[in-house]
mmCIF file of C-alpha atoms in Angstrom:
data_model
loop_
_atom_site.group_PDB
_atom_site.id
_atom_site.type_symbol
_atom_site.label_atom_id
_atom_site.label_comp_id
_atom_site.label_asym_id
_atom_site.label_seq_id
_atom_site.Cartn_x
_atom_site.Cartn_y
_atom_site.Cartn_z
ATOM 1 C CA MET A 1 5.580 -38.422 22.110
ATOM 2 C CA SER A 2 2.108 -38.727 23.661
ATOM 3 C CA ARG A 3 2.323 -35.114 24.863
ATOM 4 C CA GLU A 4 3.224 -33.905 21.371
ATOM 5 C CA ILE A 5 0.316 -35.844 19.875
ATOM 6 C CA GLY A 6 -1.987 -34.303 22.455
ATOM 7 C CA GLU A 7 -0.740 -30.789 21.650
ATOM 8 C CA LEU A 8 -1.165 -31.464 17.922
ATOM 9 C CA ALA A 9 -4.738 -32.701 18.457
ATOM 10 C CA GLU A 10 -5.510 -29.609 20.535
ATOM 11 C CA ALA A 11 -4.117 -27.346 17.806
ATOM 12 C CA VAL A 12 -6.182 -29.138 15.150
ATOM 13 C CA ASN A 13 -9.313 -28.719 17.277
ATOM 14 C CA ARG A 14 -8.625 -24.986 17.717
ATOM 15 C CA LEU A 15 -8.123 -24.630 13.978
ATOM 16 C CA ALA A 16 -11.354 -26.503 13.285
ATOM 17 C CA ASP A 17 -13.274 -24.284 15.728
ATOM 18 C CA TYR A 18 -11.757 -21.149 14.208
ATOM 19 C CA THR A 19 -12.633 -22.309 10.678
ATOM 20 C CA ALA A 20 -16.197 -23.188 11.688
ATOM 21 C CA LYS A 21 -16.697 -19.753 13.276
ATOM 22 C CA ASN A 22 -15.357 -18.042 10.143
ATOM 23 C CA ILE A 23 -17.667 -20.063 7.904
ATOM 24 C CA THR A 24 -20.667 -19.189 10.102
ATOM 25 C CA SER A 25 -19.673 -15.523 10.049
ATOM 26 C CA MET A 26 -19.279 -15.541 6.267
ATOM 27 C CA ARG A 27 -22.706 -17.160 5.839
ATOM 28 C CA GLY A 28 -24.273 -14.493 8.021
ATOM 29 C CA LEU A 29 -22.525 -11.726 6.105
ATOM 30 C CA MET A 30 -23.632 -13.227 2.792
ATOM 31 C CA ALA A 31 -27.227 -13.511 3.988
ATOM 32 C CA ASN A 32 -27.311 -9.885 5.184
ATOM 33 C CA PHE A 33 -25.581 -8.654 2.028
ATOM 34 C CA SER A 34 -27.984 -10.536 -0.218
ATOM 35 C CA HIS A 35 -30.978 -9.291 1.768
ATOM 36 C CA GLU A 36 -29.909 -5.657 1.403
ATOM 37 C CA ILE A 37 -29.340 -6.034 -2.341
ATOM 38 C CA ARG A 38 -32.681 -7.768 -2.765
ATOM 39 C CA SER A 39 -34.495 -5.020 -0.831
ATOM 40 C CA THR A 40 -32.853 -2.342 -2.977
ATOM 41 C CA LEU A 41 -33.785 -4.162 -6.176
ATOM 42 C CA ALA A 42 -37.365 -4.518 -4.953
ATOM 43 C CA ARG A 43 -37.607 -0.751 -4.408
ATOM 44 C CA MET A 44 -36.129 -0.111 -7.853
ATOM 45 C CA SER A 45 -38.625 -2.525 -9.369
ATOM 46 C CA VAL A 46 -41.542 -0.633 -7.799
ATOM 47 C CA THR A 47 -40.133 2.657 -9.110
ATOM 48 C CA THR A 48 -39.780 1.398 -12.680
ATOM 49 C CA THR A 49 -43.299 -0.046 -12.551
ATOM 50 C CA LEU A 50 -44.608 3.386 -11.558
ATOM 51 C CA MET A 51 -42.566 4.926 -14.373
ATOM 52 C CA GLU A 52 -44.244 2.590 -16.861
ATOM 53 C CA ASP A 53 -47.639 3.750 -15.615
ATOM 54 C CA ILE A 54 -46.685 7.438 -15.849
ATOM 55 C CA ILE A 55 -44.804 7.283 -19.171
ATOM 56 C CA ASN A 56 -47.651 6.307 -21.437
ATOM 57 C CA PRO A 57 -47.522 7.266 -25.155
ATOM 58 C CA GLU A 58 -51.318 7.367 -25.361
ATOM 59 C CA VAL A 59 -51.485 9.855 -22.479
ATOM 60 C CA ALA A 60 -48.777 11.958 -24.134
ATOM 61 C CA LEU A 61 -50.733 11.970 -27.411
ATOM 62 C CA GLU A 62 -53.881 13.176 -25.651
ATOM 63 C CA CYS A 63 -51.812 15.822 -23.885
ATOM 64 C CA ALA A 64 -50.482 17.084 -27.220
ATOM 65 C CA LYS A 65 -54.041 17.374 -28.541
ATOM 66 C CA ILE A 66 -55.442 19.133 -25.483
ATOM 67 C CA HIS A 67 -52.447 21.388 -24.822
ATOM 68 C CA PRO A 68 -50.834 22.037 -28.217
ATOM 69 C CA GLY A 69 -48.929 25.004 -26.872
ATOM 70 C CA THR A 70 -47.259 23.160 -24.015
ATOM 71 C CA CYS A 71 -47.040 19.592 -25.344
ATOM 72 C CA SER A 72 -45.065 19.008 -28.514
ATOM 73 C CA GLU A 73 -46.152 16.574 -31.191
ATOM 74 C CA HIS A 74 -42.933 14.703 -30.345
ATOM 75 C CA CYS A 75 -44.201 13.915 -26.820
ATOM 76 C CA PRO A 76 -45.750 10.542 -27.747
ATOM 77 C CA GLN A 77 -42.559 9.412 -29.490
ATOM 78 C CA ARG A 78 -40.435 10.547 -26.556
ATOM 79 C CA ALA A 79 -42.774 8.811 -24.112
ATOM 80 C CA ALA A 80 -42.506 5.581 -26.088
ATOM 81 C CA GLU A 81 -38.703 5.777 -25.979
ATOM 82 C CA LEU A 82 -38.696 6.377 -22.211
ATOM 83 C CA LEU A 83 -41.160 3.546 -21.700
ATOM 84 C CA GLU A 84 -38.887 1.160 -23.603
ATOM 85 C CA LYS A 85 -35.926 2.212 -21.450
ATOM 86 C CA ALA A 86 -37.968 1.716 -18.266
ATOM 87 C CA ARG A 87 -38.870 -1.802 -19.389
ATOM 88 C CA THR A 88 -35.207 -2.526 -20.128
ATOM 89 C CA ILE A 89 -34.271 -1.400 -16.619
ATOM 90 C CA GLN A 90 -37.041 -3.597 -15.200
ATOM 91 C CA ALA A 91 -35.727 -6.621 -17.123
ATOM 92 C CA ASP A 92 -32.186 -5.992 -15.788
ATOM 93 C CA ILE A 93 -33.532 -5.690 -12.235
ATOM 94 C CA GLU A 94 -35.308 -9.046 -12.590
ATOM 95 C CA ILE A 95 -32.067 -10.672 -13.798
ATOM 96 C CA LEU A 96 -30.126 -9.264 -10.828
ATOM 97 C CA SER A 97 -32.862 -10.367 -8.424
ATOM 98 C CA ARG A 98 -32.654 -13.920 -9.742
ATOM 99 C CA LEU A 99 -28.854 -13.896 -9.401
ATOM 100 C CA VAL A 100 -29.130 -12.762 -5.782
ATOM 101 C CA GLY A 101 -31.761 -15.419 -5.144
ATOM 102 C CA ASP A 102 -29.529 -18.079 -6.674
ATOM 103 C CA SER A 103 -26.605 -17.004 -4.480
ATOM 104 C CA ILE A 104 -28.811 -17.241 -1.382
ATOM 105 C CA MET A 105 -29.934 -20.729 -2.404
ATOM 106 C CA ASN A 106 -26.343 -21.780 -3.037
ATOM 107 C CA SER A 107 -25.346 -20.711 0.477
ATOM 108 C CA LYS A 108 -28.350 -22.551 1.943
ATOM 109 C CA LEU A 109 -27.284 -25.749 0.188
ATOM 110 C CA ALA A 110 -24.173 -25.711 2.366
ATOM 111 C CA MET A 111 -26.135 -25.358 5.605
ATOM 112 C CA ASP A 112 -25.925 -27.909 8.367
ATOM 113 C CA LEU A 113 -29.193 -29.821 8.766
ATOM 114 C CA HIS A 114 -28.624 -29.816 12.526
ATOM 115 C CA GLU A 115 -29.238 -26.043 12.469
ATOM 116 C CA MET A 116 -32.912 -26.557 11.589
ATOM 117 C CA ILE A 117 -35.453 -25.599 14.246
ATOM 118 C CA PHE A 118 -38.235 -28.184 14.572
ATOM 119 C CA GLU A 119 -41.542 -27.027 16.019
ATOM 120 C CA PRO A 120 -45.250 -27.451 15.169
ATOM 121 C CA VAL A 121 -46.102 -25.700 11.881
ATOM 122 C CA GLU A 122 -49.613 -24.873 10.626
ATOM 123 C CA PHE A 123 -48.846 -26.341 7.226
ATOM 124 C CA SER A 124 -52.308 -25.762 5.731
ATOM 125 C CA ASP A 125 -52.130 -22.054 6.572
ATOM 126 C CA LEU A 126 -48.537 -21.814 5.335
ATOM 127 C CA THR A 127 -49.426 -23.501 2.041
ATOM 128 C CA GLY A 128 -52.402 -21.200 1.530
ATOM 129 C CA GLU A 129 -50.283 -18.119 2.179
ATOM 130 C CA MET A 130 -47.599 -19.214 -0.296
ATOM 131 C CA CYS A 131 -50.290 -19.876 -2.913
ATOM 132 C CA ARG A 132 -51.577 -16.324 -2.458
ATOM 133 C CA ARG A 133 -48.078 -14.906 -2.811
ATOM 134 C CA HIS A 134 -47.592 -16.707 -6.135
ATOM 135 C CA GLU A 135 -50.956 -15.854 -7.689
ATOM 136 C CA LEU A 136 -49.583 -12.788 -9.524
ATOM 137 C CA LEU A 137 -46.586 -14.701 -10.903
ATOM 138 C CA LEU A 138 -48.841 -17.471 -12.197
ATOM 139 C CA ALA A 139 -51.325 -14.979 -13.660
ATOM 140 C CA ARG A 140 -48.556 -13.161 -15.530
ATOM 141 C CA ARG A 141 -47.750 -16.411 -17.287
ATOM 142 C CA ASN A 142 -51.424 -16.901 -18.127
ATOM 143 C CA LEU A 143 -51.524 -20.105 -16.084
ATOM 144 C CA GLN A 144 -54.688 -21.635 -14.680
ATOM 145 C CA PHE A 145 -53.986 -22.234 -10.986
ATOM 146 C CA SER A 146 -56.072 -24.543 -8.827
ATOM 147 C CA ARG A 147 -55.454 -25.710 -5.273
ATOM 148 C CA ILE A 148 -57.160 -28.049 -2.856
ATOM 149 C CA ILE A 149 -55.877 -27.586 0.701
ATOM 150 C CA GLN A 150 -57.099 -29.778 3.542
ATOM 151 C CA PRO A 151 -57.456 -27.481 6.568
ATOM 152 C CA ASP A 152 -55.801 -27.723 9.972
ATOM 153 C CA LEU A 153 -52.851 -29.905 8.970
ATOM 154 C CA LEU A 154 -49.848 -29.736 11.299
ATOM 155 C CA VAL A 155 -46.282 -30.879 10.678
ATOM 156 C CA LYS A 156 -43.218 -30.677 12.872
ATOM 157 C CA GLY A 157 -40.430 -28.814 11.133
ATOM 158 C CA ASP A 158 -38.581 -25.593 10.415
ATOM 159 C CA GLU A 159 -41.255 -23.136 9.222
ATOM 160 C CA ALA A 160 -38.844 -20.842 7.344
ATOM 161 C CA LEU A 161 -37.340 -23.755 5.417
ATOM 162 C CA LEU A 162 -40.726 -25.321 4.661
ATOM 163 C CA CYS A 163 -41.769 -21.933 3.316
ATOM 164 C CA GLN A 164 -38.701 -22.083 1.068
ATOM 165 C CA VAL A 165 -39.761 -25.534 -0.171
ATOM 166 C CA LEU A 166 -43.232 -24.317 -1.123
ATOM 167 C CA SER A 167 -41.846 -21.185 -2.775
ATOM 168 C CA ASN A 168 -39.280 -23.103 -4.812
ATOM 169 C CA LEU A 169 -41.798 -25.701 -6.006
ATOM 170 C CA LEU A 170 -44.351 -23.049 -7.016
ATOM 171 C CA ASP A 171 -41.645 -20.950 -8.698
ATOM 172 C CA ASN A 172 -40.457 -24.005 -10.599
ATOM 173 C CA ALA A 173 -43.993 -24.888 -11.677
ATOM 174 C CA ALA A 174 -44.612 -21.326 -12.894
ATOM 175 C CA LYS A 175 -41.307 -21.066 -14.771
ATOM 176 C CA TYR A 176 -41.531 -24.392 -16.575
ATOM 177 C CA ALA A 177 -45.270 -24.791 -17.208
ATOM 178 C CA ASP A 178 -46.429 -24.349 -20.773
ATOM 179 C CA GLU A 179 -47.779 -20.857 -21.340
ATOM 180 C CA TYR A 180 -51.567 -20.831 -20.962
ATOM 181 C CA GLY A 181 -51.128 -24.166 -19.183
ATOM 182 C CA GLU A 182 -52.047 -25.353 -15.700
ATOM 183 C CA VAL A 183 -50.553 -25.570 -12.232
ATOM 184 C CA ASN A 184 -52.406 -27.697 -9.665
ATOM 185 C CA LEU A 185 -51.675 -28.059 -5.951
ATOM 186 C CA ARG A 186 -53.198 -30.530 -3.512
ATOM 187 C CA LEU A 187 -52.470 -30.821 0.205
ATOM 188 C CA TYR A 188 -53.965 -33.714 2.196
ATOM 189 C CA SER A 189 -53.224 -36.238 4.936
ATOM 190 C CA SER A 190 -53.246 -40.026 4.884
ATOM 191 C CA ASP A 191 -51.756 -42.787 7.072
ATOM 192 C CA GLN A 192 -50.301 -40.252 9.548
ATOM 193 C CA TYR A 193 -48.412 -38.463 6.759
ATOM 194 C CA VAL A 194 -49.014 -35.070 5.156
ATOM 195 C CA TYR A 195 -48.846 -35.140 1.358
ATOM 196 C CA LEU A 196 -48.339 -32.255 -1.047
ATOM 197 C CA ASP A 197 -48.656 -32.675 -4.827
ATOM 198 C CA ILE A 198 -47.714 -29.884 -7.238
ATOM 199 C CA GLU A 199 -48.294 -30.501 -10.946
ATOM 200 C CA ASN A 200 -47.628 -28.336 -13.974
ATOM 201 C CA SER A 201 -48.341 -28.823 -17.660
ATOM 202 C CA TYR A 202 -45.088 -29.687 -19.418
ATOM 203 C CA LYS A 203 -43.664 -32.262 -21.765
ATOM 204 C CA HIS A 204 -42.869 -35.685 -20.302
ATOM 205 C CA LEU A 205 -39.203 -36.176 -19.432
ATOM 206 C CA PRO A 206 -37.055 -39.325 -19.764
ATOM 207 C CA GLU A 207 -36.551 -41.275 -16.553
ATOM 208 C CA ASP A 208 -32.818 -40.506 -16.448
ATOM 209 C CA VAL A 209 -33.590 -36.761 -16.561
ATOM 210 C CA LEU A 210 -36.230 -37.072 -13.818
ATOM 211 C CA ALA A 211 -33.701 -38.851 -11.602
ATOM 212 C CA ARG A 212 -31.255 -35.938 -11.913
ATOM 213 C CA LEU A 213 -33.613 -32.966 -11.474
ATOM 214 C CA PHE A 214 -32.614 -32.556 -7.830
ATOM 215 C CA GLU A 215 -28.881 -32.382 -8.537
ATOM 216 C CA PRO A 216 -27.357 -28.910 -7.983
ATOM 217 C CA PHE A 217 -26.986 -26.924 -11.244
ATOM 218 C CA TYR A 218 -28.774 -29.583 -13.317
ATOM 219 C CA ARG A 219 -31.508 -28.047 -15.497
ATOM 220 C CA GLY A 220 -32.831 -31.020 -17.447
ATOM 221 C CA GLY A 221 -31.343 -29.970 -20.759
ATOM 222 C CA VAL A 222 -32.750 -26.426 -20.607
ATOM 223 C CA PRO A 223 -30.060 -24.014 -21.860
ATOM 224 C CA THR A 224 -28.533 -21.618 -19.339
ATOM 225 C CA GLY A 225 -29.090 -17.888 -19.600
ATOM 226 C CA ASP A 226 -32.827 -18.161 -20.272
ATOM 227 C CA GLY A 227 -33.683 -16.308 -17.056
ATOM 228 C CA ARG A 228 -35.108 -19.339 -15.229
ATOM 229 C CA GLY A 229 -32.347 -19.817 -12.667
ATOM 230 C CA VAL A 230 -29.220 -21.920 -12.527
ATOM 231 C CA GLY A 231 -30.631 -25.195 -11.175
ATOM 232 C CA LEU A 232 -30.436 -24.794 -7.391
ATOM 233 C CA GLY A 233 -34.096 -24.525 -6.386
ATOM 234 C CA LEU A 234 -35.008 -28.217 -6.564
ATOM 235 C CA ALA A 235 -31.680 -29.250 -4.999
ATOM 236 C CA LEU A 236 -32.520 -27.117 -1.971
ATOM 237 C CA VAL A 237 -36.051 -28.578 -1.872
ATOM 238 C CA ASP A 238 -34.619 -32.100 -1.794
ATOM 239 C CA LYS A 239 -32.181 -31.278 0.999
ATOM 240 C CA ILE A 240 -34.804 -29.604 3.201
ATOM 241 C CA VAL A 241 -37.473 -32.285 2.705
ATOM 242 C CA THR A 242 -34.914 -35.051 3.345
ATOM 243 C CA GLY A 243 -33.843 -33.233 6.504
ATOM 244 C CA HIS A 244 -37.467 -33.349 7.647
ATOM 245 C CA GLY A 245 -37.624 -37.114 7.125
ATOM 246 C CA GLY A 246 -39.591 -36.872 3.869
ATOM 247 C CA LYS A 247 -39.126 -37.654 0.198
ATOM 248 C CA VAL A 248 -39.748 -35.582 -2.929
ATOM 249 C CA PRO A 249 -39.477 -37.413 -6.272
ATOM 250 C CA ALA A 250 -40.224 -36.039 -9.741
ATOM 251 C CA ARG A 251 -42.670 -37.947 -11.935
ATOM 252 C CA ASN A 252 -44.337 -37.728 -15.303
ATOM 253 C CA TYR A 253 -48.088 -37.382 -14.973
ATOM 254 C CA LEU A 254 -51.095 -36.946 -17.260
ATOM 255 C CA LEU A 255 -50.842 -33.164 -17.124
ATOM 256 C CA GLY A 256 -47.067 -33.053 -17.393
ATOM 257 C CA LEU A 257 -44.774 -33.085 -14.336
ATOM 258 C CA ARG A 258 -45.652 -33.836 -10.723
ATOM 259 C CA PHE A 259 -43.573 -33.117 -7.620
ATOM 260 C CA PRO A 260 -45.178 -34.995 -4.708
ATOM 261 C CA PHE A 261 -43.677 -35.100 -1.246
ATOM 262 C CA LYS A 262 -44.719 -36.352 2.147
ATOM 263 C CA LEU A 263 -43.825 -35.311 5.665
ATOM 264 C CA PRO A 264 -44.278 -37.353 8.855
#
């Protein structure tokens, strides 16, 4: 009997190892697949942006005036139609990009925290770089963006995942801030901890909603299909920060919402 139990335990261990390897392989395949799709969509987005610059009804109208023999009076109307189609394509590309991003985040939620690589990270420099990357997004929403970053702050953590935390928090602030509102960021140190506060102008939320903002797929009562994601960004932030020994609550503040977190 003891031999049979031993053989059964060995078989279960082999099955567990085989399953773990398959899961790791599938995660890698998903990551590579998502990366390739995202890269393709990025190239398409650049192309459609160039098309919008080229297909300009005002330019077509001037062309018709200057070259009446070669440019028809219908050129401006045709240019306007093509411009509208280019903008439709651009909107579809943005939707697909968000879906790919959501799928990547969903796969990261299932990651093992033991896989994180902890090493010294220049967190001030990383925060500054992520702020620069999000300037255009914030400007498109007509948001006033201010940041105060204490220099030369170091944390021990996984740089790629901390970059994801900053990106998700800034994305969230940009997507949910009131138009023509504000987004403020402050990075500082105190009592051997590094603190990051990100605030955005928004209505105050009930305490029960604030407590659930970090649950996967929870969107605080915002209807789905509005183009602002499916509710995975903050869940991933919570998991990564917790894995680094920190905390990241959501609070109502004078301006609207604040997402502060600290790292040892």
